[in-house]
mmCIF file with all atom_site columns, C-alpha atoms in Angstrom:
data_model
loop_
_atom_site.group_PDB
_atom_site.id
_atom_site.type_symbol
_atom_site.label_atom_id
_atom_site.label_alt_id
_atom_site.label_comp_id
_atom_site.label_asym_id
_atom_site.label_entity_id
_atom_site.label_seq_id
_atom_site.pdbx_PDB_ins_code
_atom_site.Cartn_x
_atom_site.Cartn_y
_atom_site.Cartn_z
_atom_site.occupancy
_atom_site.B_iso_or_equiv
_atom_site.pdbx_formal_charge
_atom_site.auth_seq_id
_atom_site.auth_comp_id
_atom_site.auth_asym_id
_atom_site.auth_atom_id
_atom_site.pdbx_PDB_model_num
ATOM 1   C CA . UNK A 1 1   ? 22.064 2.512   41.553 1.00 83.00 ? 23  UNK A CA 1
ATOM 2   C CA . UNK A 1 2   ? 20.373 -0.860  41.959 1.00 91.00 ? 24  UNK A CA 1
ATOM 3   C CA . UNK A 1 3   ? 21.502 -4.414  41.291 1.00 93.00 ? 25  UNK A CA 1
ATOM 4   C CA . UNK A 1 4   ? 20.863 -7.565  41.800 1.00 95.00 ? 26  UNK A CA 1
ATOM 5   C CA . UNK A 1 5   ? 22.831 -10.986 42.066 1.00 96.00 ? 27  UNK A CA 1
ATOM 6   C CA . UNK A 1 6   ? 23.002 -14.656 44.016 1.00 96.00 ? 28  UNK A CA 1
ATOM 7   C CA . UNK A 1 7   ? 24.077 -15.684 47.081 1.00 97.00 ? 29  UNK A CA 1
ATOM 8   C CA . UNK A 1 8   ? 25.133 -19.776 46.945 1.00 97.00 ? 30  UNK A CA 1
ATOM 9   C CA . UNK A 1 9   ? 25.493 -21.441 50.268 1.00 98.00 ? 31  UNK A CA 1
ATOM 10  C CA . UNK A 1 10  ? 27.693 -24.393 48.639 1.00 97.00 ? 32  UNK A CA 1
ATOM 11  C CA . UNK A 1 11  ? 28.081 -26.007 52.375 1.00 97.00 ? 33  UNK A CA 1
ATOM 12  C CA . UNK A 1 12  ? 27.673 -25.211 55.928 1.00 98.00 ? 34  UNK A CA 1
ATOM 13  C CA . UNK A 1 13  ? 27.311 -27.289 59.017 1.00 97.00 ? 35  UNK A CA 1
ATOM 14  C CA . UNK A 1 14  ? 23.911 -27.085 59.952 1.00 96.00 ? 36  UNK A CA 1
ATOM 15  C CA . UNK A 1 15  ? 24.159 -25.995 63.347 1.00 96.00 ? 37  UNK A CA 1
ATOM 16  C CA . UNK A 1 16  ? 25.209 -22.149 61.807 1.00 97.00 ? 38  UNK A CA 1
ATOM 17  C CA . UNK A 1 17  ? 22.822 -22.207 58.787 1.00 97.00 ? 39  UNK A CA 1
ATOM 18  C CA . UNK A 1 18  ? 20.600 -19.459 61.396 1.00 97.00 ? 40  UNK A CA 1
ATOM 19  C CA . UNK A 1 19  ? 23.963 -17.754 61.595 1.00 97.00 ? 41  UNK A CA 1
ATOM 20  C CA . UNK A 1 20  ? 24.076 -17.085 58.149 1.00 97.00 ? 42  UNK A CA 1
ATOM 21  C CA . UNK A 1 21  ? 20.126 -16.443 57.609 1.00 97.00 ? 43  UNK A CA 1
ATOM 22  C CA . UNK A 1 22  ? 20.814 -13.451 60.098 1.00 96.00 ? 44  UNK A CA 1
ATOM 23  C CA . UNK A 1 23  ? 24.369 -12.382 58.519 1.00 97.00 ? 45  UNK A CA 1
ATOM 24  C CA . UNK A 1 24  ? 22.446 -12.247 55.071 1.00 96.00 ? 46  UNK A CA 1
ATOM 25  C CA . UNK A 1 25  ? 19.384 -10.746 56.982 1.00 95.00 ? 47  UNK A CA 1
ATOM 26  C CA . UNK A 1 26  ? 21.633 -7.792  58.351 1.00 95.00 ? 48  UNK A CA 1
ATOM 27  C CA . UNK A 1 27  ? 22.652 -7.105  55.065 1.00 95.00 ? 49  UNK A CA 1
ATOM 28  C CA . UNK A 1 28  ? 19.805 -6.947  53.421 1.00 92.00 ? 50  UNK A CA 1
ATOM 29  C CA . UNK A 1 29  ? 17.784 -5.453  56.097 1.00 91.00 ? 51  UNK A CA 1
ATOM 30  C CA . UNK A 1 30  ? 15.093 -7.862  55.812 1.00 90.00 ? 52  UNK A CA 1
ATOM 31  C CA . UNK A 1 31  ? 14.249 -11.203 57.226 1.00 92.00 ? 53  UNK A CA 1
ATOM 32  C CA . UNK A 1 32  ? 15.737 -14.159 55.176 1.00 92.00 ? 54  UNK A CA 1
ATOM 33  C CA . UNK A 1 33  ? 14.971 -17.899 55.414 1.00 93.00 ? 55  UNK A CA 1
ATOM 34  C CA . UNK A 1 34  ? 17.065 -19.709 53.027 1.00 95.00 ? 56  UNK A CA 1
ATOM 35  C CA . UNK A 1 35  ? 15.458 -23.277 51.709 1.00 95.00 ? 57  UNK A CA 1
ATOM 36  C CA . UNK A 1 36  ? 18.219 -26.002 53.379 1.00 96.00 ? 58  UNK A CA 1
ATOM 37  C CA . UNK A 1 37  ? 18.847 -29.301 51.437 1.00 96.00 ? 59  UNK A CA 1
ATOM 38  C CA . UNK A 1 38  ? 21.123 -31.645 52.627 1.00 95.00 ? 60  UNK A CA 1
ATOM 39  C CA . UNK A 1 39  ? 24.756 -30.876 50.719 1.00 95.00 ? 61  UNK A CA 1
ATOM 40  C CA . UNK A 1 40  ? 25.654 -34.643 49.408 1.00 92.00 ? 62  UNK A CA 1
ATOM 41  C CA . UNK A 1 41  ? 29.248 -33.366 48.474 1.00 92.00 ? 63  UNK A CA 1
ATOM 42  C CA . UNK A 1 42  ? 29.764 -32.733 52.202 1.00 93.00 ? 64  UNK A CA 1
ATOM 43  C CA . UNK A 1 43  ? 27.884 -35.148 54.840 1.00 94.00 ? 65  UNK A CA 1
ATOM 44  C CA . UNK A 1 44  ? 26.366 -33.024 57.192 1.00 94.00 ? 66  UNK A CA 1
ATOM 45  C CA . UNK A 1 45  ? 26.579 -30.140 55.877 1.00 97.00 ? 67  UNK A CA 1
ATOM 46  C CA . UNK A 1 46  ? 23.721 -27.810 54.192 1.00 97.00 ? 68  UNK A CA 1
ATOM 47  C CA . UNK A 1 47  ? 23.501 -25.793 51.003 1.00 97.00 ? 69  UNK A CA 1
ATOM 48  C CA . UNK A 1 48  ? 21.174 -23.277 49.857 1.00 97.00 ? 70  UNK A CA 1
ATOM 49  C CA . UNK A 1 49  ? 20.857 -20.611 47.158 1.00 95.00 ? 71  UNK A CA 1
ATOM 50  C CA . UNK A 1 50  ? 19.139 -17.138 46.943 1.00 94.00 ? 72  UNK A CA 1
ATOM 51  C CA . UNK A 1 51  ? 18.947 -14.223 44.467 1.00 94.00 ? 73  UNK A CA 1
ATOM 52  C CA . UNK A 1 52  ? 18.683 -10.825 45.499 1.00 95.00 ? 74  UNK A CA 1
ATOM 53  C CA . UNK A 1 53  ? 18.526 -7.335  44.796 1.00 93.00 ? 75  UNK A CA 1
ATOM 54  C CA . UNK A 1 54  ? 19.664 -4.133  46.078 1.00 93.00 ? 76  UNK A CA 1
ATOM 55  C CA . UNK A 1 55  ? 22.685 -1.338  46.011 1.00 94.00 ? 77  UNK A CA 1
ATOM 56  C CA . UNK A 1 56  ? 25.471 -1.670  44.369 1.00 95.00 ? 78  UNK A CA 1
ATOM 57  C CA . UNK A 1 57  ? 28.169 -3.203  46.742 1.00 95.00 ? 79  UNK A CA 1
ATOM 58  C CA . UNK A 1 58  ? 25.693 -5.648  48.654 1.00 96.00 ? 80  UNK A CA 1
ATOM 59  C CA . UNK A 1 59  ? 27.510 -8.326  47.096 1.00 97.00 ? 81  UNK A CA 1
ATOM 60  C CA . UNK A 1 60  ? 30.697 -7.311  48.838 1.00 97.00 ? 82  UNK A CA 1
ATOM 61  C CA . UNK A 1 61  ? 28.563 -6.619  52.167 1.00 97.00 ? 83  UNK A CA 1
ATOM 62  C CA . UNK A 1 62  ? 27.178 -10.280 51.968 1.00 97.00 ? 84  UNK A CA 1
ATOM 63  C CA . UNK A 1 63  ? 30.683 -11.960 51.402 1.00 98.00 ? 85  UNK A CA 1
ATOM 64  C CA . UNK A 1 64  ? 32.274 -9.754  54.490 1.00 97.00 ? 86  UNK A CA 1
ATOM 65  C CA . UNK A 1 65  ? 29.383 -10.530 56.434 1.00 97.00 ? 87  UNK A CA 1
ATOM 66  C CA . UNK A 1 66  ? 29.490 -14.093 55.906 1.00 97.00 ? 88  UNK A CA 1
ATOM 67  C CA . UNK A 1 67  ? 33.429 -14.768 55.797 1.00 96.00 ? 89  UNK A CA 1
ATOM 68  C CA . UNK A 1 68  ? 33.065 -14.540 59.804 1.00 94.00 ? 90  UNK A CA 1
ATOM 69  C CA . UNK A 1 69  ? 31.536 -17.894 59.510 1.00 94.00 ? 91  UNK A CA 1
ATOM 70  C CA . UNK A 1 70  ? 34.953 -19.619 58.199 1.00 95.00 ? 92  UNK A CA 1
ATOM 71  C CA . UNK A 1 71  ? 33.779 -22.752 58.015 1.00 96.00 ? 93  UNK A CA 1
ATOM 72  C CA . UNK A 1 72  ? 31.470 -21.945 55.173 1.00 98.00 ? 94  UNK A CA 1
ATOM 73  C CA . UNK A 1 73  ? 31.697 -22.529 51.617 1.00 98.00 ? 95  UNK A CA 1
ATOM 74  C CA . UNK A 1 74  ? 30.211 -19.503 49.260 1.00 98.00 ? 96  UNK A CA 1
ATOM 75  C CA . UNK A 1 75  ? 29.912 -17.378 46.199 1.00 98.00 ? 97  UNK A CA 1
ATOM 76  C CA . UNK A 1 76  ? 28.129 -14.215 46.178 1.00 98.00 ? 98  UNK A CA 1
ATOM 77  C CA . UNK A 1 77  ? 27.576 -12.591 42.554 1.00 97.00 ? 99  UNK A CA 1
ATOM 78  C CA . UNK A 1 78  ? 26.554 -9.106  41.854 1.00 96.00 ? 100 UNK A CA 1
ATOM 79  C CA . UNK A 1 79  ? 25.643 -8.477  38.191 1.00 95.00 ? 101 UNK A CA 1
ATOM 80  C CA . UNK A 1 80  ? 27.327 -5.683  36.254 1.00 92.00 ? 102 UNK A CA 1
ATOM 81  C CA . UNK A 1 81  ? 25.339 -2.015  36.339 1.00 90.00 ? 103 UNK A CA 1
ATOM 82  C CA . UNK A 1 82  ? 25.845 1.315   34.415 1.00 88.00 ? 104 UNK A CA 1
ATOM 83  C CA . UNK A 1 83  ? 28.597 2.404   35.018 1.00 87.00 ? 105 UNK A CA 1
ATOM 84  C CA . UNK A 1 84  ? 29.751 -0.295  37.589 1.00 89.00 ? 106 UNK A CA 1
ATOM 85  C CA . UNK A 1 85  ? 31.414 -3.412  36.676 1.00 91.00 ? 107 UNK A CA 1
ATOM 86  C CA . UNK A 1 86  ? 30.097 -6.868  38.368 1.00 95.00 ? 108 UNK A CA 1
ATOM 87  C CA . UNK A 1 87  ? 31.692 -9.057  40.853 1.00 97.00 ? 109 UNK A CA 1
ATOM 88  C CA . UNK A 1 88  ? 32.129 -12.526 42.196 1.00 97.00 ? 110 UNK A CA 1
ATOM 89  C CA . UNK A 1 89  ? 33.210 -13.278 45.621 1.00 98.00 ? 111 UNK A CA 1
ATOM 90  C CA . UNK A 1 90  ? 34.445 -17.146 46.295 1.00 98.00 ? 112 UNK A CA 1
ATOM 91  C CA . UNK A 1 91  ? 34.777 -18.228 50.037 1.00 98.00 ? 113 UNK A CA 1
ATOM 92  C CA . UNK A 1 92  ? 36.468 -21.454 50.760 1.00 98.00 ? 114 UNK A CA 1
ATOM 93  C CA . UNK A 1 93  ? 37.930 -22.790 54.331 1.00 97.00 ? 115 UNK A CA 1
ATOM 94  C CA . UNK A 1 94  ? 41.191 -22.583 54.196 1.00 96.00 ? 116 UNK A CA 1
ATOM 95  C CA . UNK A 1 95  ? 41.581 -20.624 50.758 1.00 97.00 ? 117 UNK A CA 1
ATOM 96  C CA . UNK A 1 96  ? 39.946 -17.617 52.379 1.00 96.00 ? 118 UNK A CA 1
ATOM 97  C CA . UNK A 1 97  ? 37.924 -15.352 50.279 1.00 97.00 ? 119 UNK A CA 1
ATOM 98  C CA . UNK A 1 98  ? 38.664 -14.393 46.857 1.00 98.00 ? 120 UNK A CA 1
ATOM 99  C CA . UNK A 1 99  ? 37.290 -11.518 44.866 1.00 97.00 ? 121 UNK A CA 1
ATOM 100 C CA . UNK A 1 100 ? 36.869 -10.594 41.119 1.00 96.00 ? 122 UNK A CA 1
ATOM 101 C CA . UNK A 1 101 ? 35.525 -8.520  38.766 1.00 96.00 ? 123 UNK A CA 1
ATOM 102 C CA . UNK A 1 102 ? 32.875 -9.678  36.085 1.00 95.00 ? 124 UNK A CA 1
ATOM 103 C CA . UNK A 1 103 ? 32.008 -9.077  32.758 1.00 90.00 ? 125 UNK A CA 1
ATOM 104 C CA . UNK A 1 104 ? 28.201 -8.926  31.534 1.00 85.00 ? 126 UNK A CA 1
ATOM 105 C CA . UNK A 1 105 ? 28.433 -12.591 30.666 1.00 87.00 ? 127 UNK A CA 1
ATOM 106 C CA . UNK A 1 106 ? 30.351 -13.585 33.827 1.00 86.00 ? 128 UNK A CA 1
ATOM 107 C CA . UNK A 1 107 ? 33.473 -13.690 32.972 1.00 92.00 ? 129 UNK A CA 1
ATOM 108 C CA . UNK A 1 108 ? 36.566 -12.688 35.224 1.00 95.00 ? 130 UNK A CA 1
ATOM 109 C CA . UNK A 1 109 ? 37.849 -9.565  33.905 1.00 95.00 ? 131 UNK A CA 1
ATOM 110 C CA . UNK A 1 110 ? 41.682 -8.629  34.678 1.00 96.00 ? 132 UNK A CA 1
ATOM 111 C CA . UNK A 1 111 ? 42.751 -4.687  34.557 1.00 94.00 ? 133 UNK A CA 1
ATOM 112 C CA . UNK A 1 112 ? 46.269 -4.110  32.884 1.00 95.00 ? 134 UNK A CA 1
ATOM 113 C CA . UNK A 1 113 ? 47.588 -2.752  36.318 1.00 96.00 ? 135 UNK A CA 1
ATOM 114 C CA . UNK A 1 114 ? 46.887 -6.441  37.557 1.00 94.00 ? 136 UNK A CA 1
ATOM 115 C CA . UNK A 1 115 ? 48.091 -8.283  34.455 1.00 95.00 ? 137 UNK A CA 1
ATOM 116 C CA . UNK A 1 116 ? 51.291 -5.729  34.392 1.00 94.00 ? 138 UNK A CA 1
ATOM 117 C CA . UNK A 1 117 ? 52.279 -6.735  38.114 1.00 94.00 ? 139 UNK A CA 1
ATOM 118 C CA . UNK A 1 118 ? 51.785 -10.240 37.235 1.00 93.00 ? 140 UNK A CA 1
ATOM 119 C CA . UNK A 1 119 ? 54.409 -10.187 34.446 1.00 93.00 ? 141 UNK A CA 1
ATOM 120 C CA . UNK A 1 120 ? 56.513 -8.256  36.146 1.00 93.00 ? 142 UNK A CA 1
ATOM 121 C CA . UNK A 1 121 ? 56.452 -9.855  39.518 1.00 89.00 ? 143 UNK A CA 1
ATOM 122 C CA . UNK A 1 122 ? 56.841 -13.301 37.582 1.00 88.00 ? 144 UNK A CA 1
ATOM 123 C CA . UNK A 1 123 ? 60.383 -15.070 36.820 1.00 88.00 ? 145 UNK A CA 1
ATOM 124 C CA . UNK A 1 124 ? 59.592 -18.077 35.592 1.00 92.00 ? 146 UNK A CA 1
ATOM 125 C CA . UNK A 1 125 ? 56.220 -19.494 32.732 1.00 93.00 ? 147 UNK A CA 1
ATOM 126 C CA . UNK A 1 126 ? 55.270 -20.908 35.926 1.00 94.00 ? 148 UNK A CA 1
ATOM 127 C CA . UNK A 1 127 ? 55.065 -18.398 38.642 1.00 93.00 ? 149 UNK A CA 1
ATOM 128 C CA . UNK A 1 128 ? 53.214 -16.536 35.760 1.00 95.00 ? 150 UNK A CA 1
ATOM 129 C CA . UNK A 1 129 ? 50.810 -19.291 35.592 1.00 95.00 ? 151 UNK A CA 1
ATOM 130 C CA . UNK A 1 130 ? 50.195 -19.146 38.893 1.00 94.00 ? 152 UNK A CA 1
ATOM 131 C CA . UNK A 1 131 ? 49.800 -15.660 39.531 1.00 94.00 ? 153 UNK A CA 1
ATOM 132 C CA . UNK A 1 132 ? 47.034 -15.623 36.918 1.00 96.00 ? 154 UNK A CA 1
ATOM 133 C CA . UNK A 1 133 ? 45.702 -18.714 37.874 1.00 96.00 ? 155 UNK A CA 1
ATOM 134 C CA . UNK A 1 134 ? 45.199 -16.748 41.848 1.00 95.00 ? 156 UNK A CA 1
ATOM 135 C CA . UNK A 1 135 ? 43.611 -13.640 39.906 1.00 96.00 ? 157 UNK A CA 1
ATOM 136 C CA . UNK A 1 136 ? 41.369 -15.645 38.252 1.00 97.00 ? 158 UNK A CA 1
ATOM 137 C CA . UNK A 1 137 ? 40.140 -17.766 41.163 1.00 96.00 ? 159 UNK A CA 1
ATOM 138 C CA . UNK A 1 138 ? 41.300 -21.264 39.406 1.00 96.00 ? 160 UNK A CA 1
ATOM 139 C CA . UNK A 1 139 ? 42.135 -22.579 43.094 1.00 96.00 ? 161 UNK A CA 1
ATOM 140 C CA . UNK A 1 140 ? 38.743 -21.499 44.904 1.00 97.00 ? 162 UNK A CA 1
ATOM 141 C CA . UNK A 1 141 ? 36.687 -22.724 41.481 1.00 96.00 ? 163 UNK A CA 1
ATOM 142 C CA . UNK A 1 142 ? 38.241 -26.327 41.702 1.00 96.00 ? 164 UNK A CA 1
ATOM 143 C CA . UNK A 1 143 ? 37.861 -26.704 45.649 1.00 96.00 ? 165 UNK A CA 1
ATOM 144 C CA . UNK A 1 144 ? 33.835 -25.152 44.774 1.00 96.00 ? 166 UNK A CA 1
ATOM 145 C CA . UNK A 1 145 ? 32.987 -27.395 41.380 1.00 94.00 ? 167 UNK A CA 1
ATOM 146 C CA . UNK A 1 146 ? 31.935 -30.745 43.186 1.00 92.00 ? 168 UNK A CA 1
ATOM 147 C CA . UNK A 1 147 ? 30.005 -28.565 45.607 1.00 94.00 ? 169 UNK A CA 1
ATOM 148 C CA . UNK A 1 148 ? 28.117 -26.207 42.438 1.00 91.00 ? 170 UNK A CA 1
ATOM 149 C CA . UNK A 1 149 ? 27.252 -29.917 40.780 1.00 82.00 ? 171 UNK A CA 1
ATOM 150 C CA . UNK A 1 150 ? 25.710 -30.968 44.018 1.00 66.00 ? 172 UNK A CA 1
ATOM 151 C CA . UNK A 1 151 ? 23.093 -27.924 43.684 1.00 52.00 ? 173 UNK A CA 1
ATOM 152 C CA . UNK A 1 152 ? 22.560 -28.478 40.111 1.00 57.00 ? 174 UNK A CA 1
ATOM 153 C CA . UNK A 1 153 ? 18.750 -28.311 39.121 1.00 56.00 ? 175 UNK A CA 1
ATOM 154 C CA . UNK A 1 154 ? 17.711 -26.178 42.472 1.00 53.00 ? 176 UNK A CA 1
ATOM 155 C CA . UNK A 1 155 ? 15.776 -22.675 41.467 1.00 51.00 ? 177 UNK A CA 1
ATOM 156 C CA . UNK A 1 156 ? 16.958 -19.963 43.890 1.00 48.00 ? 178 UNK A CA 1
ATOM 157 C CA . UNK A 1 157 ? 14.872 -18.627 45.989 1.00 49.00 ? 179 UNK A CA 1
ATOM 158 C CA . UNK A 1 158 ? 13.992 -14.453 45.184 1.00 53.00 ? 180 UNK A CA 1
ATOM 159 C CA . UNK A 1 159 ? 15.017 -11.424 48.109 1.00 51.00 ? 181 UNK A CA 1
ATOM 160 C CA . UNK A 1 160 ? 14.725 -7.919  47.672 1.00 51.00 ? 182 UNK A CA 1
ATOM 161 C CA . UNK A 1 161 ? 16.258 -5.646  49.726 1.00 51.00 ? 183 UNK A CA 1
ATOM 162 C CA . UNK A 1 162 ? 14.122 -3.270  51.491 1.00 46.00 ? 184 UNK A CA 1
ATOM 163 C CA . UNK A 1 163 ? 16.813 -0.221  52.318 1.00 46.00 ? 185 UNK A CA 1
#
């Protein structure tokens, strides 16, 4: 089953932008060159984006591949397939990498099994609102939103994967 989806590069220090041209390279099993601009949200830092297509499950297999470069910020989509659902992958120093599940218009979608161990694992309103807020990636979307705006009005570039 094929797919397809985007990598964003929100920020990365430019001396291991090649490092993550050859993580997303191994992954997709083709050369990659990303198009750097400078990231204004973080001096010194470099953002890029690409779309892709391939497998199901290369979006996980980008995110793992790139969370060994800690430092970086990142979301990797994969769009929803038959039969599969899609996903969103958030990486943020110090947050760590977050992971949900998307609906065809990009919405986070919960399953009841995750909803029912919220409610029951929560004794107050407000652990509940934070439990959903963590399964819903509120903390990873605020730390990325000044970073996304600093990208705004850039056209991805286009991969395809060749395995």
């Amino acid at each position: 089953m094929s797919t397809r989806g985007v990598i964003y590069v929100h920020s990365s220090p430019s001396a291991v932008c090649p490092h993550v041209e050859w993580a997303i390279s191994g992954v997709l099993d083709a050369r990659v060159v990303l198009d750097w601009t400078a990231q204004e949200a973080a001096p010194g830092t470099a953002r890029a984006e690409v779309s892709w297509a391939g497998p199901v499950g290369t979006a996980a297999r980008v995110a793992t591949a790139l969370r060994a470069w800690g430092m970086v910020r990142f979301e990797v989509t994969e769009d929803p397939s038959p039969g599969t659902d899609g996903e969103r992958f958030s990486h943020v120093p110090g947050l760590g990498l977050w992971h949900g599940r998307t609906s065809a218009n990009g919405d986070i979608v919960l399953g009841e099994d995750q909803v029912r161990a919220a409610l029951a694992g929560a004794g107050t309103r407000e652990s509940l609102t934070r439990r959903m807020d963590d399964l819903l990636g509120t903390r990873w979307d605020d730390a990325l939103e000044e970073f996304r705006f600093a990208g705004e009005g850039v056209a991805p570039a286009r991969l395809h994967q060749v395995g």
